[in-house]
């Protein structure tokens, strides 16, 4: 998102564009998937005075504005990514921590079945599947 587009969106909501807001959004865009702590580290490389509380508040604001989304990929902090990205299912390796993505269409049959049988609507954009990635499986077999 361009600086002018972000400024327009914020102004339309009665907010102003601050350097911190712009830096946090840029860090999420650059990192792809990032925890607030990882965003904080990236932002501090540019603006050393930004504290972690500002990062959390800014991420919450950016999520309310529909610019970022979060999912829980571990027991720790949520992981943020750009909301404008295509929806995707996260594959999280318990061995190496790698995060991969698959199309939500792979889960569509399950989501449809849950909707029919239980009336439950799955938010596929927030789904994370945990397991062991192919590389770690292969490394384990070679030991």
Short mmCIF file of N, CA, C and O in Angstrom, two decimals:
data_model
loop_
_atom_site.label_atom_id
_atom_site.label_comp_id
_atom_site.label_asym_id
_atom_site.label_seq_id
_atom_site.Cartn_x
_atom_site.Cartn_y
_atom_site.Cartn_z
N UNK A 1 0.84 -1.17 0.00
CA UNK A 1 0.00 0.00 0.00
C UNK A 1 0.89 1.23 0.00
O UNK A 1 1.84 1.31 0.76
N UNK A 2 0.55 2.18 -0.82
CA UNK A 2 1.35 3.39 -0.90
C UNK A 2 1.09 4.27 0.31
O UNK A 2 0.06 4.16 0.98
N UNK A 3 2.04 5.17 0.56
CA UNK A 3 1.91 6.08 1.69
C UNK A 3 0.66 6.94 1.54
O UNK A 3 -0.07 7.16 2.51
N UNK A 4 0.37 7.41 0.32
CA UNK A 4 -0.81 8.26 0.11
C UNK A 4 -2.10 7.47 0.33
O UNK A 4 -3.07 8.00 0.89
N UNK A 5 -2.14 6.21 -0.09
CA UNK A 5 -3.33 5.39 0.12
C UNK A 5 -3.57 5.14 1.60
O UNK A 5 -4.71 5.20 2.07
N UNK A 6 -2.49 4.87 2.33
CA UNK A 6 -2.60 4.66 3.77
C UNK A 6 -3.07 5.95 4.43
O UNK A 6 -3.96 5.92 5.29
N UNK A 7 -2.51 7.07 4.03
CA UNK A 7 -2.90 8.36 4.61
C UNK A 7 -4.39 8.63 4.35
O UNK A 7 -5.11 9.08 5.25
N UNK A 8 -4.86 8.36 3.13
CA UNK A 8 -6.27 8.58 2.79
C UNK A 8 -7.18 7.69 3.63
O UNK A 8 -8.22 8.14 4.13
N UNK A 9 -6.81 6.43 3.78
CA UNK A 9 -7.62 5.51 4.57
C UNK A 9 -7.70 5.98 6.02
O UNK A 9 -8.77 6.00 6.62
N UNK A 10 -6.56 6.34 6.58
CA UNK A 10 -6.55 6.81 7.96
C UNK A 10 -7.38 8.08 8.12
O UNK A 10 -8.18 8.20 9.06
N UNK A 11 -7.22 9.03 7.19
CA UNK A 11 -7.99 10.28 7.26
C UNK A 11 -9.50 10.01 7.18
O UNK A 11 -10.29 10.65 7.87
N UNK A 12 -9.88 9.04 6.34
CA UNK A 12 -11.31 8.73 6.21
C UNK A 12 -11.89 8.18 7.52
O UNK A 12 -13.09 8.20 7.72
N UNK A 13 -11.03 7.68 8.38
CA UNK A 13 -11.46 7.16 9.69
C UNK A 13 -11.18 8.15 10.82
O UNK A 13 -11.26 7.80 11.99
N UNK A 14 -10.79 9.36 10.45
CA UNK A 14 -10.52 10.38 11.46
C UNK A 14 -9.17 10.23 12.14
O UNK A 14 -8.96 10.75 13.23
N UNK A 15 -8.27 9.52 11.49
CA UNK A 15 -6.93 9.29 12.05
C UNK A 15 -5.89 9.94 11.16
O UNK A 15 -6.18 10.31 10.02
N UNK A 16 -4.69 10.04 11.67
CA UNK A 16 -3.62 10.60 10.84
C UNK A 16 -2.52 9.57 10.63
O UNK A 16 -2.36 8.63 11.40
N UNK A 17 -1.78 9.79 9.56
CA UNK A 17 -0.65 8.92 9.25
C UNK A 17 0.53 9.33 10.12
O UNK A 17 0.93 10.48 10.12
N UNK A 18 1.03 8.38 10.89
CA UNK A 18 2.23 8.65 11.69
C UNK A 18 3.36 7.79 11.15
O UNK A 18 3.12 6.77 10.47
N UNK A 19 4.56 8.18 11.48
CA UNK A 19 5.73 7.40 11.04
C UNK A 19 5.65 5.99 11.59
O UNK A 19 5.96 5.02 10.89
N UNK A 20 5.23 5.85 12.84
CA UNK A 20 5.15 4.51 13.45
C UNK A 20 4.15 3.63 12.71
O UNK A 20 4.43 2.46 12.46
N UNK A 21 3.00 4.16 12.35
CA UNK A 21 1.99 3.37 11.64
C UNK A 21 2.53 2.91 10.29
O UNK A 21 2.34 1.76 9.91
N UNK A 22 3.18 3.82 9.63
CA UNK A 22 3.74 3.47 8.32
C UNK A 22 4.85 2.43 8.47
O UNK A 22 4.92 1.47 7.69
N UNK A 23 5.71 2.58 9.46
CA UNK A 23 6.81 1.63 9.67
C UNK A 23 6.29 0.25 10.04
O UNK A 23 6.82 -0.76 9.57
N UNK A 24 5.28 0.19 10.88
CA UNK A 24 4.73 -1.12 11.29
C UNK A 24 4.10 -1.82 10.09
O UNK A 24 4.35 -3.01 9.86
N UNK A 25 3.30 -1.10 9.31
CA UNK A 25 2.69 -1.71 8.13
C UNK A 25 3.77 -2.18 7.16
O UNK A 25 3.69 -3.31 6.64
N UNK A 26 4.78 -1.38 6.93
CA UNK A 26 5.84 -1.76 6.01
C UNK A 26 6.59 -2.99 6.51
O UNK A 26 6.95 -3.87 5.73
N UNK A 27 6.81 -3.07 7.81
CA UNK A 27 7.50 -4.24 8.38
C UNK A 27 6.69 -5.51 8.15
O UNK A 27 7.24 -6.54 7.76
N UNK A 28 5.37 -5.44 8.34
CA UNK A 28 4.52 -6.62 8.10
C UNK A 28 4.59 -7.01 6.63
O UNK A 28 4.73 -8.20 6.30
N UNK A 29 4.51 -6.02 5.76
CA UNK A 29 4.57 -6.31 4.32
C UNK A 29 5.91 -6.93 3.94
O UNK A 29 5.97 -7.89 3.17
N UNK A 30 7.00 -6.40 4.50
CA UNK A 30 8.34 -6.90 4.17
C UNK A 30 8.60 -8.29 4.74
O UNK A 30 9.23 -9.12 4.10
N UNK A 31 8.10 -8.54 5.95
CA UNK A 31 8.39 -9.81 6.62
C UNK A 31 7.47 -10.95 6.16
O UNK A 31 7.81 -12.11 6.31
N UNK A 32 6.32 -10.63 5.64
CA UNK A 32 5.39 -11.68 5.19
C UNK A 32 4.55 -12.21 6.32
O UNK A 32 3.37 -11.93 6.41
N UNK A 33 5.12 -12.98 7.20
CA UNK A 33 4.47 -13.48 8.41
C UNK A 33 5.38 -13.07 9.56
O UNK A 33 6.56 -13.43 9.57
N UNK A 34 4.82 -12.33 10.52
CA UNK A 34 5.68 -11.83 11.60
C UNK A 34 4.90 -11.67 12.90
O UNK A 34 3.74 -11.25 12.89
N UNK A 35 5.56 -12.00 13.99
CA UNK A 35 5.00 -11.75 15.31
C UNK A 35 5.21 -10.28 15.65
O UNK A 35 6.05 -9.60 15.03
N UNK A 36 4.50 -9.77 16.64
CA UNK A 36 4.75 -8.39 17.05
C UNK A 36 6.22 -8.15 17.44
O UNK A 36 6.77 -7.08 17.16
N UNK A 37 6.84 -9.14 18.04
CA UNK A 37 8.24 -9.00 18.42
C UNK A 37 9.14 -8.87 17.19
O UNK A 37 10.09 -8.09 17.18
N UNK A 38 8.84 -9.63 16.15
CA UNK A 38 9.63 -9.53 14.92
C UNK A 38 9.38 -8.19 14.23
O UNK A 38 10.31 -7.59 13.70
N UNK A 39 8.15 -7.72 14.26
CA UNK A 39 7.85 -6.39 13.71
C UNK A 39 8.61 -5.34 14.49
O UNK A 39 9.21 -4.42 13.92
N UNK A 40 8.62 -5.47 15.82
CA UNK A 40 9.34 -4.52 16.68
C UNK A 40 10.82 -4.47 16.33
O UNK A 40 11.40 -3.39 16.19
N UNK A 41 11.42 -5.62 16.14
CA UNK A 41 12.84 -5.68 15.77
C UNK A 41 13.08 -4.96 14.45
O UNK A 41 14.03 -4.17 14.32
N UNK A 42 12.22 -5.20 13.47
CA UNK A 42 12.38 -4.56 12.16
C UNK A 42 12.19 -3.04 12.25
O UNK A 42 12.94 -2.27 11.66
N UNK A 43 11.19 -2.61 12.99
CA UNK A 43 10.91 -1.18 13.12
C UNK A 43 12.05 -0.48 13.86
O UNK A 43 12.45 0.63 13.50
N UNK A 44 12.59 -1.13 14.88
CA UNK A 44 13.67 -0.51 15.67
C UNK A 44 14.94 -0.31 14.86
O UNK A 44 15.77 0.52 15.22
N UNK A 45 15.10 -1.03 13.77
CA UNK A 45 16.26 -0.80 12.91
C UNK A 45 16.17 0.57 12.25
O UNK A 45 17.20 1.16 11.91
N UNK A 46 14.96 1.09 12.11
CA UNK A 46 14.74 2.39 11.47
C UNK A 46 14.47 3.47 12.51
O UNK A 46 14.94 4.59 12.39
N UNK A 47 13.69 3.11 13.53
CA UNK A 47 13.29 4.07 14.57
C UNK A 47 13.47 3.42 15.94
O UNK A 47 12.58 2.74 16.43
N UNK A 48 14.62 3.64 16.52
CA UNK A 48 15.00 2.96 17.76
C UNK A 48 14.07 3.26 18.93
O UNK A 48 13.95 2.45 19.85
N UNK A 49 13.37 4.37 18.91
CA UNK A 49 12.55 4.77 20.05
C UNK A 49 11.17 4.15 20.11
O UNK A 49 10.43 4.38 21.05
N UNK A 50 10.79 3.35 19.13
CA UNK A 50 9.44 2.76 19.11
C UNK A 50 9.41 1.57 20.07
O UNK A 50 10.21 0.65 19.96
N UNK A 51 8.46 1.59 21.02
CA UNK A 51 8.40 0.49 21.99
C UNK A 51 7.40 -0.58 21.57
O UNK A 51 6.59 -0.37 20.67
N UNK A 52 7.45 -1.69 22.24
CA UNK A 52 6.62 -2.85 21.88
C UNK A 52 5.13 -2.56 22.07
O UNK A 52 4.30 -3.06 21.31
N UNK A 53 4.78 -1.73 23.03
CA UNK A 53 3.37 -1.38 23.23
C UNK A 53 2.83 -0.65 22.01
O UNK A 53 1.69 -0.91 21.57
N UNK A 54 3.61 0.23 21.45
CA UNK A 54 3.21 0.95 20.23
C UNK A 54 3.01 -0.04 19.09
O UNK A 54 2.07 0.10 18.30
N UNK A 55 3.86 -1.04 19.01
CA UNK A 55 3.74 -2.06 17.95
C UNK A 55 2.41 -2.79 18.10
O UNK A 55 1.65 -2.93 17.13
N UNK A 56 2.09 -3.27 19.30
CA UNK A 56 0.84 -3.99 19.52
C UNK A 56 -0.37 -3.12 19.20
O UNK A 56 -1.31 -3.56 18.53
N UNK A 57 -0.37 -1.88 19.69
CA UNK A 57 -1.51 -0.98 19.43
C UNK A 57 -1.66 -0.69 17.94
O UNK A 57 -2.76 -0.64 17.41
N UNK A 58 -0.53 -0.50 17.26
CA UNK A 58 -0.58 -0.20 15.83
C UNK A 58 -1.06 -1.41 15.05
O UNK A 58 -1.86 -1.27 14.11
N UNK A 59 -0.61 -2.60 15.40
CA UNK A 59 -1.09 -3.81 14.73
C UNK A 59 -2.59 -3.97 14.92
O UNK A 59 -3.31 -4.35 13.99
N UNK A 60 -3.09 -3.71 16.13
CA UNK A 60 -4.53 -3.80 16.37
C UNK A 60 -5.29 -2.80 15.51
O UNK A 60 -6.33 -3.13 14.93
N UNK A 61 -4.77 -1.58 15.41
CA UNK A 61 -5.40 -0.56 14.57
C UNK A 61 -5.39 -0.98 13.10
O UNK A 61 -6.41 -0.91 12.41
N UNK A 62 -4.25 -1.44 12.62
CA UNK A 62 -4.14 -1.86 11.22
C UNK A 62 -5.06 -3.03 10.92
O UNK A 62 -5.61 -3.13 9.82
N UNK A 63 -5.26 -3.89 11.91
CA UNK A 63 -6.20 -4.99 11.70
C UNK A 63 -7.64 -4.49 11.65
O UNK A 63 -8.42 -4.92 10.80
N UNK A 64 -8.00 -3.56 12.53
CA UNK A 64 -9.35 -2.98 12.48
C UNK A 64 -9.61 -2.27 11.16
O UNK A 64 -10.73 -2.26 10.66
N UNK A 65 -8.55 -1.71 10.58
CA UNK A 65 -8.67 -1.02 9.29
C UNK A 65 -8.69 -1.99 8.11
O UNK A 65 -8.90 -1.59 6.97
N UNK A 66 -8.45 -3.28 8.40
CA UNK A 66 -8.48 -4.29 7.34
C UNK A 66 -7.19 -4.37 6.54
O UNK A 66 -7.18 -4.93 5.44
N UNK A 67 -6.09 -3.84 7.09
CA UNK A 67 -4.82 -3.85 6.37
C UNK A 67 -3.95 -5.05 6.70
O UNK A 67 -3.14 -5.48 5.89
N UNK A 68 -4.10 -5.57 7.91
CA UNK A 68 -3.37 -6.77 8.31
C UNK A 68 -4.35 -7.73 8.96
O UNK A 68 -5.44 -7.33 9.39
N UNK A 69 -3.97 -8.98 9.00
CA UNK A 69 -4.75 -10.01 9.68
C UNK A 69 -3.79 -10.83 10.53
O UNK A 69 -2.59 -10.82 10.29
N UNK A 70 -4.34 -11.50 11.52
CA UNK A 70 -3.46 -12.33 12.35
C UNK A 70 -4.01 -13.74 12.43
O UNK A 70 -5.19 -13.99 12.19
N UNK A 71 -3.12 -14.62 12.76
CA UNK A 71 -3.48 -16.00 13.05
C UNK A 71 -2.53 -16.49 14.13
O UNK A 71 -1.50 -15.88 14.38
N UNK A 72 -2.90 -17.56 14.79
CA UNK A 72 -2.05 -18.11 15.84
C UNK A 72 -1.35 -19.34 15.28
O UNK A 72 -1.99 -20.34 14.99
N UNK A 73 -0.05 -19.21 15.12
CA UNK A 73 0.73 -20.29 14.54
C UNK A 73 1.55 -21.05 15.57
O UNK A 73 2.31 -21.93 15.23
N UNK A 74 1.41 -20.67 16.82
CA UNK A 74 2.09 -21.36 17.91
C UNK A 74 1.40 -20.97 19.20
O UNK A 74 0.39 -20.27 19.19
N UNK A 75 1.98 -21.36 20.31
CA UNK A 75 1.40 -21.01 21.61
C UNK A 75 1.77 -19.60 22.01
O UNK A 75 1.24 -19.08 22.97
N UNK A 76 2.66 -18.98 21.27
CA UNK A 76 3.11 -17.64 21.61
C UNK A 76 2.27 -16.56 20.98
O UNK A 76 1.05 -16.66 20.85
N UNK A 77 2.92 -15.52 20.56
CA UNK A 77 2.27 -14.35 19.99
C UNK A 77 1.59 -14.68 18.67
O UNK A 77 2.00 -15.59 17.95
N UNK A 78 0.56 -13.91 18.33
CA UNK A 78 -0.06 -14.08 17.01
C UNK A 78 0.91 -13.69 15.91
O UNK A 78 1.86 -12.95 16.14
N UNK A 79 0.66 -14.21 14.73
CA UNK A 79 1.48 -13.86 13.56
C UNK A 79 0.63 -13.04 12.63
O UNK A 79 -0.51 -13.40 12.32
N UNK A 80 1.18 -11.92 12.18
CA UNK A 80 0.47 -10.99 11.31
C UNK A 80 0.96 -11.12 9.88
O UNK A 80 2.12 -11.41 9.63
N UNK A 81 0.04 -10.87 8.94
CA UNK A 81 0.38 -10.80 7.53
C UNK A 81 -0.56 -9.80 6.87
O UNK A 81 -1.59 -9.42 7.45
N UNK A 82 -0.21 -9.36 5.69
CA UNK A 82 -1.03 -8.38 4.98
C UNK A 82 -2.40 -8.97 4.69
O UNK A 82 -2.51 -10.10 4.21
N UNK A 83 -3.44 -8.21 4.97
CA UNK A 83 -4.80 -8.70 4.75
C UNK A 83 -5.16 -8.73 3.28
O UNK A 83 -6.02 -9.48 2.87
N UNK A 84 -4.50 -7.94 2.47
CA UNK A 84 -4.79 -7.90 1.05
C UNK A 84 -4.32 -9.13 0.31
O UNK A 84 -4.67 -9.35 -0.84
N UNK A 85 -3.51 -9.95 0.97
CA UNK A 85 -3.02 -11.18 0.35
C UNK A 85 -4.20 -12.12 0.14
O UNK A 85 -5.22 -12.02 0.79
N UNK A 86 -4.00 -13.06 -0.75
CA UNK A 86 -5.00 -14.10 -0.92
C UNK A 86 -5.15 -14.87 0.39
O UNK A 86 -4.19 -14.98 1.15
N UNK A 87 -6.34 -15.36 0.65
CA UNK A 87 -6.50 -16.18 1.84
C UNK A 87 -5.69 -17.45 1.67
O UNK A 87 -5.56 -17.96 0.55
N UNK A 88 -5.16 -17.93 2.76
CA UNK A 88 -4.36 -19.14 2.69
C UNK A 88 -4.40 -19.87 4.02
O UNK A 88 -4.71 -19.30 5.04
N UNK A 89 -4.11 -21.15 3.94
CA UNK A 89 -4.01 -22.00 5.12
C UNK A 89 -2.52 -22.10 5.45
O UNK A 89 -1.69 -22.28 4.56
N UNK A 90 -2.21 -21.97 6.72
CA UNK A 90 -0.81 -22.04 7.15
C UNK A 90 -0.44 -23.48 7.52
O UNK A 90 -1.20 -24.16 8.21
N UNK A 91 0.71 -23.91 7.05
CA UNK A 91 1.28 -25.20 7.44
C UNK A 91 2.50 -24.89 8.30
O UNK A 91 3.44 -24.24 7.83
N UNK A 92 2.47 -25.31 9.55
CA UNK A 92 3.52 -24.96 10.50
C UNK A 92 4.28 -26.21 10.90
O UNK A 92 3.69 -27.16 11.43
N UNK A 93 5.59 -26.22 10.67
CA UNK A 93 6.42 -27.36 11.05
C UNK A 93 6.80 -27.26 12.52
O UNK A 93 7.38 -26.27 12.96
N UNK A 94 6.47 -28.30 13.26
CA UNK A 94 6.81 -28.35 14.69
C UNK A 94 8.30 -28.58 14.93
O UNK A 94 8.80 -28.31 16.00
N UNK A 95 9.01 -29.07 13.92
CA UNK A 95 10.44 -29.34 14.08
C UNK A 95 11.28 -28.10 13.84
O UNK A 95 12.06 -27.70 14.69
N UNK A 96 11.15 -27.48 12.68
CA UNK A 96 12.02 -26.35 12.32
C UNK A 96 11.33 -25.00 12.39
O UNK A 96 11.98 -23.96 12.27
N UNK A 97 10.00 -24.99 12.58
CA UNK A 97 9.27 -23.73 12.67
C UNK A 97 8.91 -23.09 11.34
O UNK A 97 8.36 -22.00 11.30
N UNK A 98 9.23 -23.76 10.23
CA UNK A 98 8.93 -23.21 8.91
C UNK A 98 7.42 -23.04 8.75
O UNK A 98 6.63 -23.82 9.27
N UNK A 99 7.04 -21.98 8.04
CA UNK A 99 5.63 -21.72 7.74
C UNK A 99 5.47 -21.76 6.23
O UNK A 99 6.17 -21.07 5.50
N UNK A 100 4.56 -22.60 5.78
CA UNK A 100 4.25 -22.69 4.36
C UNK A 100 2.77 -22.36 4.21
O UNK A 100 2.04 -22.24 5.20
N UNK A 101 2.33 -22.20 2.99
CA UNK A 101 0.94 -21.86 2.71
C UNK A 101 0.38 -22.80 1.65
O UNK A 101 1.11 -23.23 0.76
N UNK A 102 -0.91 -23.08 1.78
CA UNK A 102 -1.62 -23.82 0.75
C UNK A 102 -2.92 -23.07 0.44
O UNK A 102 -3.38 -22.25 1.25
N UNK A 103 -3.50 -23.36 -0.68
CA UNK A 103 -4.76 -22.75 -1.07
C UNK A 103 -5.87 -23.21 -0.13
O UNK A 103 -5.95 -24.39 0.22
N UNK A 104 -6.76 -22.30 0.23
CA UNK A 104 -7.89 -22.71 1.08
C UNK A 104 -8.81 -23.70 0.37
O UNK A 104 -9.58 -24.40 1.02
N UNK A 105 -8.70 -23.77 -0.94
CA UNK A 105 -9.54 -24.71 -1.68
C UNK A 105 -9.27 -26.15 -1.28
O UNK A 105 -10.14 -27.01 -1.43
N UNK A 106 -8.07 -26.42 -0.77
CA UNK A 106 -7.77 -27.78 -0.31
C UNK A 106 -8.64 -28.17 0.88
O UNK A 106 -8.93 -29.35 1.09
N UNK A 107 -9.07 -27.17 1.66
CA UNK A 107 -9.93 -27.45 2.81
C UNK A 107 -11.41 -27.21 2.51
O UNK A 107 -12.27 -27.42 3.37
N UNK A 108 -11.72 -26.74 1.31
CA UNK A 108 -13.10 -26.41 0.95
C UNK A 108 -14.05 -27.59 1.17
O UNK A 108 -15.13 -27.40 1.73
N UNK A 109 -13.71 -28.84 0.79
CA UNK A 109 -14.65 -29.94 1.04
C UNK A 109 -14.97 -30.11 2.54
O UNK A 109 -16.13 -30.31 2.90
N UNK A 110 -13.97 -29.97 3.39
CA UNK A 110 -14.21 -30.07 4.83
C UNK A 110 -15.07 -28.91 5.31
O UNK A 110 -16.01 -29.09 6.07
N UNK A 111 -14.75 -27.70 4.86
CA UNK A 111 -15.52 -26.52 5.26
C UNK A 111 -16.97 -26.65 4.82
O UNK A 111 -17.89 -26.33 5.58
N UNK A 112 -17.18 -27.13 3.60
CA UNK A 112 -18.55 -27.31 3.11
C UNK A 112 -19.30 -28.37 3.92
O UNK A 112 -20.47 -28.20 4.23
N UNK A 113 -18.61 -29.44 4.26
CA UNK A 113 -19.24 -30.50 5.05
C UNK A 113 -19.60 -29.98 6.44
O UNK A 113 -20.68 -30.28 6.96
N UNK A 114 -18.73 -29.20 7.06
CA UNK A 114 -19.03 -28.63 8.38
C UNK A 114 -20.22 -27.67 8.30
O UNK A 114 -21.06 -27.64 9.20
N UNK A 115 -20.30 -26.92 7.22
CA UNK A 115 -21.43 -26.00 7.05
C UNK A 115 -22.74 -26.77 6.91
O UNK A 115 -23.75 -26.41 7.53
N UNK A 116 -22.72 -27.84 6.12
CA UNK A 116 -23.93 -28.63 5.91
C UNK A 116 -24.36 -29.37 7.17
O UNK A 116 -25.52 -29.36 7.55
N UNK A 117 -23.41 -30.03 7.81
CA UNK A 117 -23.74 -30.91 8.93
C UNK A 117 -23.90 -30.19 10.27
O UNK A 117 -24.64 -30.63 11.12
N UNK A 118 -23.15 -29.11 10.45
CA UNK A 118 -23.15 -28.44 11.74
C UNK A 118 -23.56 -26.97 11.69
O UNK A 118 -23.65 -26.33 12.73
N UNK A 119 -23.70 -26.44 10.48
CA UNK A 119 -24.00 -25.03 10.36
C UNK A 119 -22.82 -24.14 10.73
O UNK A 119 -22.98 -22.96 10.99
N UNK A 120 -21.64 -24.72 10.75
CA UNK A 120 -20.43 -24.01 11.18
C UNK A 120 -19.70 -23.45 9.96
O UNK A 120 -19.41 -24.17 9.01
N UNK A 121 -19.43 -22.15 10.00
CA UNK A 121 -18.72 -21.48 8.90
C UNK A 121 -17.24 -21.34 9.28
O UNK A 121 -16.91 -20.59 10.20
N UNK A 122 -16.38 -22.03 8.56
CA UNK A 122 -14.94 -22.00 8.84
C UNK A 122 -14.33 -20.72 8.27
O UNK A 122 -14.57 -20.38 7.11
N UNK A 123 -13.55 -20.04 9.08
CA UNK A 123 -12.76 -18.89 8.62
C UNK A 123 -11.42 -19.44 8.16
O UNK A 123 -10.46 -19.51 8.92
N UNK A 124 -11.36 -19.85 6.90
CA UNK A 124 -10.18 -20.53 6.38
C UNK A 124 -8.93 -19.67 6.47
O UNK A 124 -7.83 -20.17 6.63
N UNK A 125 -9.08 -18.36 6.40
CA UNK A 125 -7.93 -17.48 6.49
C UNK A 125 -7.23 -17.51 7.83
O UNK A 125 -6.13 -17.00 7.98
N UNK A 126 -7.85 -18.12 8.83
CA UNK A 126 -7.24 -18.21 10.16
C UNK A 126 -6.85 -19.65 10.53
O UNK A 126 -6.59 -19.94 11.68
N UNK A 127 -6.85 -20.54 9.55
CA UNK A 127 -6.54 -21.94 9.84
C UNK A 127 -5.03 -22.17 9.79
O UNK A 127 -4.35 -21.71 8.88
N UNK A 128 -4.54 -22.88 10.79
CA UNK A 128 -3.14 -23.30 10.82
C UNK A 128 -3.11 -24.79 11.12
O UNK A 128 -3.75 -25.26 12.06
N UNK A 129 -2.41 -25.53 10.27
CA UNK A 129 -2.24 -26.96 10.48
C UNK A 129 -0.81 -27.21 10.93
O UNK A 129 0.13 -26.71 10.32
N UNK A 130 -0.66 -27.98 11.98
CA UNK A 130 0.65 -28.27 12.54
C UNK A 130 1.08 -29.68 12.20
O UNK A 130 0.25 -30.58 12.17
N UNK A 131 2.35 -29.85 11.94
CA UNK A 131 2.90 -31.16 11.61
C UNK A 131 4.39 -31.06 11.40
O UNK A 131 5.05 -30.21 12.00
N UNK A 132 4.90 -31.90 10.53
CA UNK A 132 6.34 -31.91 10.22
C UNK A 132 6.49 -31.74 8.72
O UNK A 132 5.87 -32.46 7.94
N UNK A 133 7.32 -30.77 8.32
CA UNK A 133 7.50 -30.49 6.90
C UNK A 133 8.28 -31.61 6.22
O UNK A 133 8.94 -32.41 6.88
N UNK A 134 8.18 -31.65 4.91
CA UNK A 134 8.85 -32.69 4.13
C UNK A 134 10.36 -32.72 4.35
O UNK A 134 10.96 -33.79 4.42
N UNK A 135 10.96 -31.56 4.48
CA UNK A 135 12.41 -31.50 4.69
C UNK A 135 12.80 -32.13 6.03
O UNK A 135 13.75 -32.91 6.10
N UNK A 136 12.04 -31.83 7.08
CA UNK A 136 12.34 -32.42 8.38
C UNK A 136 12.06 -33.92 8.40
O UNK A 136 12.80 -34.68 9.04
N UNK A 137 11.01 -34.34 7.71
CA UNK A 137 10.72 -35.78 7.61
C UNK A 137 11.90 -36.46 6.93
O UNK A 137 12.40 -37.49 7.40
N UNK A 138 12.36 -35.89 5.82
CA UNK A 138 13.48 -36.46 5.08
C UNK A 138 14.75 -36.46 5.92
O UNK A 138 15.47 -37.45 5.96
N UNK A 139 15.03 -35.37 6.62
CA UNK A 139 16.21 -35.31 7.49
C UNK A 139 16.14 -36.36 8.59
O UNK A 139 17.15 -36.98 8.94
N UNK A 140 14.93 -36.59 9.14
CA UNK A 140 14.77 -37.58 10.18
C UNK A 140 14.99 -38.99 9.67
O UNK A 140 15.51 -39.86 10.37
N UNK A 141 14.60 -39.25 8.41
CA UNK A 141 14.78 -40.57 7.83
C UNK A 141 16.25 -40.85 7.51
O UNK A 141 16.67 -41.99 7.48
N UNK A 142 17.02 -39.78 7.28
CA UNK A 142 18.43 -39.93 6.91
C UNK A 142 19.33 -40.11 8.12
O UNK A 142 20.47 -40.41 7.99
N UNK A 143 18.80 -39.93 9.32
CA UNK A 143 19.60 -40.07 10.54
C UNK A 143 19.83 -41.49 10.91
O UNK A 143 19.29 -42.42 10.63
#
